[in-house]
C-alpha positions in Angstrom: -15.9 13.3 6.6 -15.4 16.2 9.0 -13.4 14.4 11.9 -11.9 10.5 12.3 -13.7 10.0 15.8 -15.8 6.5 15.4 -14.9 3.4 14.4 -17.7 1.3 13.6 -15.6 -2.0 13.5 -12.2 -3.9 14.1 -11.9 -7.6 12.3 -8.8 -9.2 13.0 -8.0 -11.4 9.8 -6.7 -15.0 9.7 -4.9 -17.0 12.9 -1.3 -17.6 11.5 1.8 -16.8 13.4 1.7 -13.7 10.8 -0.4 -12.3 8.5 0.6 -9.2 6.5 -2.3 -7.6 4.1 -0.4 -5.8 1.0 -3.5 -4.1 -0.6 -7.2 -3.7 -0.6 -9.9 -2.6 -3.2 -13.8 -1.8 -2.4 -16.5 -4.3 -3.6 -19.3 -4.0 -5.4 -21.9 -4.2 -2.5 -19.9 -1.8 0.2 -17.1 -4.4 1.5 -13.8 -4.9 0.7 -11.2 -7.3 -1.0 -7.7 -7.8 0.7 -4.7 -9.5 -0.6 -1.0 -10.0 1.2 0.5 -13.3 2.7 1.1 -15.1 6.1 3.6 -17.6 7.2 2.1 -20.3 9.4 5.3 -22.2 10.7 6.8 -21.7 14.1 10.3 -20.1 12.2 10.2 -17.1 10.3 9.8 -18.3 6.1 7.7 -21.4 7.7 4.3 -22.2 5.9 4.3 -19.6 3.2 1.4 -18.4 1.5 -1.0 -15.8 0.1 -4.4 -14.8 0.1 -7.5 -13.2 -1.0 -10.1 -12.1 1.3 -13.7 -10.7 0.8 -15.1 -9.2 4.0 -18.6 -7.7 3.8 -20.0 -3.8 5.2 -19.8 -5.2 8.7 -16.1 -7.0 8.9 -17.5 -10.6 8.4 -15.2 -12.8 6.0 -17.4 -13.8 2.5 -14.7 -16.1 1.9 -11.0 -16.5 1.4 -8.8 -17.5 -1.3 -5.4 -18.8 -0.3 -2.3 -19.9 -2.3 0.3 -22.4 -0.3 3.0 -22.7 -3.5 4.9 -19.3 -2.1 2.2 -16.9 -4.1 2.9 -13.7 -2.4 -0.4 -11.6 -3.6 0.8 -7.6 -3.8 -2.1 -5.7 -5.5 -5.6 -6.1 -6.0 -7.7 -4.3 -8.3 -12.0 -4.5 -9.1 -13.2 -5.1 -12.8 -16.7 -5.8 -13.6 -15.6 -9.6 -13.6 -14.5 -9.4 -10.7 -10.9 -8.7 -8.7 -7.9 -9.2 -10.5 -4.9 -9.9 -7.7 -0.8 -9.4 -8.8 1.9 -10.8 -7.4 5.0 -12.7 -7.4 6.6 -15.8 -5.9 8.9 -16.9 -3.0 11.2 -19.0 -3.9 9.9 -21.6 -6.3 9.9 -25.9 -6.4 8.9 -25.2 -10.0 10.5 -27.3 -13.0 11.7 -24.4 -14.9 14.6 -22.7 -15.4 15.4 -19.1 -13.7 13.0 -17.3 -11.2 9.3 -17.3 -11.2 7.5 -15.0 -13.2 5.0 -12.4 -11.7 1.7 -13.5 -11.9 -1.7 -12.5 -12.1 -5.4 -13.9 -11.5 -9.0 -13.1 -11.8 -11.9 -14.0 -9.7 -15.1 -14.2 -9.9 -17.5 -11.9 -7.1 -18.1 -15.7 -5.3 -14.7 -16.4 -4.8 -13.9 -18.5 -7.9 -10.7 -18.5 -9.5 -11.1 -17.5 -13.3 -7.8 -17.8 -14.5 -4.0 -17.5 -13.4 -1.4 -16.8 -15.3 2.7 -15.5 -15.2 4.0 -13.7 -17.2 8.0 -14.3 -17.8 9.9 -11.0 -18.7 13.4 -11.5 -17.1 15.5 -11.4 -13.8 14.1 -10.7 -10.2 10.5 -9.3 -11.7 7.6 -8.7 -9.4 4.1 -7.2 -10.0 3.7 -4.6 -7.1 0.4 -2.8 -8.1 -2.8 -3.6 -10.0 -5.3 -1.3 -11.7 -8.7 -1.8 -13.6 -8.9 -0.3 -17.2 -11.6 0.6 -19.6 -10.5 -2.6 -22.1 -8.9 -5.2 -18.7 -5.7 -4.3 -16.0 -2.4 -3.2 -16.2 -0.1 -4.1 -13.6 3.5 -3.0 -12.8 6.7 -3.5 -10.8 10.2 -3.7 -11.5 12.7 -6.0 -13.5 15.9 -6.8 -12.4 17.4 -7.8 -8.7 19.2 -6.2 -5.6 22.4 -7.4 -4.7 24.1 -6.8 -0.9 26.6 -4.6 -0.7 27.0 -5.0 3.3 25.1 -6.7 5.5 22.3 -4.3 5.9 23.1 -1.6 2.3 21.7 -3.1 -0.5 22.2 -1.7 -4.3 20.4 -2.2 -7.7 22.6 -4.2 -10.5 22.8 -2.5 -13.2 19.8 -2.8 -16.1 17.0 -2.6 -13.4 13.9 -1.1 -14.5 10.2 -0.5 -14.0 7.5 -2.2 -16.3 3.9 -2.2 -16.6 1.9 -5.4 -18.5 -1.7 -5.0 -19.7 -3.7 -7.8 -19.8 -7.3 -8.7 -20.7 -9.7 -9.7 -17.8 -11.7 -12.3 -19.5 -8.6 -15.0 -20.1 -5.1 -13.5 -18.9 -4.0 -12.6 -23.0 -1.4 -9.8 -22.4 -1.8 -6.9 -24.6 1.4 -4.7 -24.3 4.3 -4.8 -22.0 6.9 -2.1 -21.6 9.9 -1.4 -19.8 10.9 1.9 -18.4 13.9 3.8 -16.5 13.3 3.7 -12.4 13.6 2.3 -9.5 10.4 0.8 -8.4 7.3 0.8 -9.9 5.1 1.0 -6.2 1.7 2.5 -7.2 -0.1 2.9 -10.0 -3.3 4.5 -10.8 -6.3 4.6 -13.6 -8.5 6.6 -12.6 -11.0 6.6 -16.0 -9.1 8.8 -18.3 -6.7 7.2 -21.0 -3.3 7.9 -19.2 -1.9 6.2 -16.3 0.2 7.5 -13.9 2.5 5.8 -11.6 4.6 6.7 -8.7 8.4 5.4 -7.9 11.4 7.5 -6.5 10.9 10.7 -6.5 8.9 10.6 -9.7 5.6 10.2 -11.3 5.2 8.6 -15.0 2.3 9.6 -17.2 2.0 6.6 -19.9 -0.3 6.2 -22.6 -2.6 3.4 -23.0 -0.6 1.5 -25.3 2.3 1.5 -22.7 4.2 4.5 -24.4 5.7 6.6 -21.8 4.2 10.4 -21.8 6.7 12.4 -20.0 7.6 11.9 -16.2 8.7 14.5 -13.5 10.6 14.7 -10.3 8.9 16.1 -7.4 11.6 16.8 -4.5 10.4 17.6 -1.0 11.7 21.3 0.4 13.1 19.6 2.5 14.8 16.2 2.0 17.7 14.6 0.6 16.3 11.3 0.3 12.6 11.6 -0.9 10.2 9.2 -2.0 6.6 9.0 -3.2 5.3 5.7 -2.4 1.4 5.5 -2.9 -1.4 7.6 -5.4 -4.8 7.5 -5.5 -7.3 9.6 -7.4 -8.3 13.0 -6.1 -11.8 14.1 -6.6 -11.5 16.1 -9.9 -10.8 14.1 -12.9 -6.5 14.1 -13.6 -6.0 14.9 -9.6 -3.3 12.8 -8.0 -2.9 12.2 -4.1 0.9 11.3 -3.1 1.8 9.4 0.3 5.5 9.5 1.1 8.4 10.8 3.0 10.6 13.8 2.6 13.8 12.4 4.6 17.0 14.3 5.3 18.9 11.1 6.1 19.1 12.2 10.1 17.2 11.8 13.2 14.5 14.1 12.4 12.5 13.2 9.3 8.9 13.6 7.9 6.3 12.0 6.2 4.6 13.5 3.0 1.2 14.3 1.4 1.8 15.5 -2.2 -1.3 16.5 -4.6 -1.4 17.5 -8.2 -3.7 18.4 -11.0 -4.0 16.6 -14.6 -0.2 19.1 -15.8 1.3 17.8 -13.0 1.5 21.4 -10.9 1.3 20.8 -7.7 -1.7 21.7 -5.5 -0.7 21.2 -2.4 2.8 19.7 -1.1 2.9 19.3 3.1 5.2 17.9 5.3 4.4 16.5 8.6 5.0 14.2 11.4 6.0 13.9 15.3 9.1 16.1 16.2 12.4 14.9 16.1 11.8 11.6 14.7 11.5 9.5 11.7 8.0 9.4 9.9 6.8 7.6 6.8 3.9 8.6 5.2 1.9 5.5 3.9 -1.1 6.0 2.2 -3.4 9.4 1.4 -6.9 9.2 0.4 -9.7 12.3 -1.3 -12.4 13.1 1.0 -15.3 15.2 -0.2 -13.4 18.3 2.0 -10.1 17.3 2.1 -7.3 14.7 2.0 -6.4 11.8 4.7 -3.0 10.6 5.4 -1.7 8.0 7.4 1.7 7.3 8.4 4.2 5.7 11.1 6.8 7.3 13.3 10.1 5.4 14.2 11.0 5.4 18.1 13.5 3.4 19.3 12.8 -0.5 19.1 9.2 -0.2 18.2 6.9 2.5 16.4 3.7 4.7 16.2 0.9 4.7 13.5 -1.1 7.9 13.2 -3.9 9.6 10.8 -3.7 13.2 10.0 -6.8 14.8 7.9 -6.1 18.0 6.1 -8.5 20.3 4.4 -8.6 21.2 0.8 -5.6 24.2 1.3 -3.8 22.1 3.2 -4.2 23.0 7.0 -4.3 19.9 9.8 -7.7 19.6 10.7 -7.5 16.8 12.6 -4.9 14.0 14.1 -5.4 10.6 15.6 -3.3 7.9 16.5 -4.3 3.6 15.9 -2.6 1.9 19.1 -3.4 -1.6 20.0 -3.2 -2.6 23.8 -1.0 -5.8 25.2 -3.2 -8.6 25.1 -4.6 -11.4 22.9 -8.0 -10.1 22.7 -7.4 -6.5 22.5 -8.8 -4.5 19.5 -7.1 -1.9 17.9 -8.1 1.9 18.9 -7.9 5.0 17.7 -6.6 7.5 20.4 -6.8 11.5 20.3 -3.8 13.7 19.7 -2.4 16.1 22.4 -0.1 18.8 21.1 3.3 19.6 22.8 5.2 22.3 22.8 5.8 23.1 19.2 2.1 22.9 18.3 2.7 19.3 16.7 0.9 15.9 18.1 2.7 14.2 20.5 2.3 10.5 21.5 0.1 9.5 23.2 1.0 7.9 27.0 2.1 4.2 27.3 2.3 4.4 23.5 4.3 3.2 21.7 4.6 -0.2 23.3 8.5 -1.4 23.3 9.2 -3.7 20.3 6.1 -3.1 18.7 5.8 -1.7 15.1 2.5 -1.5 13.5 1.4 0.9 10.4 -2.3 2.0 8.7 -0.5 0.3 5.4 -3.8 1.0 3.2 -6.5 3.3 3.2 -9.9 2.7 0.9 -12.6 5.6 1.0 -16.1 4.9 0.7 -19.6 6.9 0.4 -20.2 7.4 4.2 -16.5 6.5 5.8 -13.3 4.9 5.3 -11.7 1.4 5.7 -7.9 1.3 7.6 -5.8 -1.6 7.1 -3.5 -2.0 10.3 -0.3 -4.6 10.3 1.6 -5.4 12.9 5.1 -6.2 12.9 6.1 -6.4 16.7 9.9 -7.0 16.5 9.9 -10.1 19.5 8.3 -12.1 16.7 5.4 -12.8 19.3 2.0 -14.3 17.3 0.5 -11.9 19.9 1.7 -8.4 18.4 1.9 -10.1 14.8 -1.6 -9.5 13.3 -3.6 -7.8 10.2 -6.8 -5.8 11.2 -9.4 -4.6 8.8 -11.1 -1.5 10.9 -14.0 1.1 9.4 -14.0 4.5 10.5 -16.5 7.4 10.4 
């Protein structure tokens, strides 16, 4: 992929008064599986649910899968089975005691459910990621709550921790389940080889396939006081991590993150970027077969901007492009060339962002020939207009 200039398709997925997709995994046959959750009720927590969709090469819906019992699906993940979809649950009307354990469940390719199964481990746990392994999946998350400090701080209680489960595909049996110090468990990735590696902080873990934990290492921006890395994804050479995040310096001006390193851990290429004088998040970063994509968001005030940046294999900007979605119920989302401004960095694009609206490229799924964008929308007037999930393909 030399440039992002065509986009084959846009499908718009469900017709609830909000739909958020959490994750998505390629299928066998070129399409895709997404998971997340939608509230169908007029009031926000209304009608809660989850889902599980198979779209095929050209956007159409295969079928769907939906939970109504608060199921909020977080991570999906492809075994020769079939996908394998984690999660956790809102609230509960169960008749047990304490919260609801994270959960996981395997599908057959046609849309039947296999098996489901939670798995009870202690106090606020949620599965956030999912991936296949040689012998079934190990998913992670964390353990243990947040309590509020203020109205809008929130802290960790004490005892909080990350943990990874491994289960086997063909009934659910867990395997090994261990606990480890963090905050946040967000990605996790198995790319073949016997380690895993996750990301959480500003750290990546390299654990064994029995659950014991390698080493770890802290990987702090140049710049930035409060860094995270909050996606990774398999570069193209066996042991190769790519790392979406932001590098933050707690003021006006922040940027977003595209972190790469090789089977030790050294890094191979660490870049900051974003629009000038503003927040920016990175989301998600995909391999290319010359490169490395990125997508990310930029904070404005009362809405926000989502944006693709595609670097080469040293790490120069090769090219920059910005999703937007026009006013209107019928109006698909577009991708919109960058300009530069003075400094020699994109700036937005006119008429965009729109006020109130906040939308973000959440996930990003390479295949042979292109790549597939998940798009949310978030639009702050809670309008069922500006709240929607799109499933695009790009060239």
């Amino acid at each position: 992929m030399t440039s992002i200039r065509t986009v084959r398709w846009w499908q718009r997925l469900g017709a609830e008064r909000e739909r958020v997709a959490e994750d998505a995994a390629p299928t066998d046959q070129g399409g895709l599986y997404v998971v997340g959750w939608f509230e169908t009720g007029a009031r926000s927590g209304d009608g809660q649910g989850g889902f599980l969709t198979r779209v095929d090469t050209a956007g159409t819906v295969d079928w769907e899968f939906v939970w109504r019992d608060g199921r909020r699906p977080k991570g999906v993940t492809v075994t020769p089975a079939g996908p394998v979809v984690a999660g956790t649950t809102i609230g509960s009307d169960m008749d047990t005691d304490g919260d609801p354990p994270a959960w996981l469940a395997s599908f057959a390719t046609d849309g039947d459910r296999r098996w489901e199964q939670g798995y009870p481990n202690g106090d606020g746990d949620t599965f956030e990621t999912v991936v296949a392994t040689p012998d079934g999946v190990v998913a992670g998350g964390r353990t243990g709550r947040y309590s509020e400090r203020t109205p809008r701080s929130w802290e960790r209680v004490y005892g909080t921790k990350d943990w990874l489960l491994a289960a086997a595909v063909d009934d659910g049996t867990e395997r090994w389940r261990e606990s480890y110090y963090g905050n946040d468990c967000k990605s996790l990735l198995a790319d073949g080889m016997d380690r895993l590696r996750y990301v959480g902080g500003e750290r990546v873990v390299w654990v064994a396939s029995d659950g014991t934990e390698e080493r770890s290492q802290y990987y702090y921006a140049e710049t930035g006081s409060s860094d995270t890395l909050d996606s990774i994804a398999p570069g193209q050479r066996d042991g190769v991590s790519v790392i979406a995040g932001k590098a933050w310096e707690g003021s006006a001006t922040n940027q977003a993150r595209i972190l790469v390193i090789d089977s030790d851990g050294e890094s191979l290429l660490d870049r900051a970027t974003g629009l000038p004088d503003r927040s920016n998040f990175g989301k998600d970063a995909v391999a290319l077969d010359d490169g490395y994509l990125l997508s990310g968001t930029t904070l404005f005030e009362g809405c926000a901007l989502s944006w693709l940046v595609r670097f080469d294999e040293g790490g120069d900007s090769q090219d920059c492009c910005f999703v937007v979605r026009q006013s209107g119920a019928t109006a698909d989302p577009e991708l919109t060339r960058a300009r530069n401004s003075e400094s020699g960095l994109p700036a937005r694009p006119d008429g965009q962002p729109i006020a109130g609206h906040h939308a973000a490229v959440d996930t990003l799924v390479p295949t042979q020939d292109g790549i597939f964008v998940v798009y949310n929308e978030h639009d702050q007037s809670q309008s069922p207009e500006h709240r929607r999930t799109w499933i695009g393909y790009l060239t």
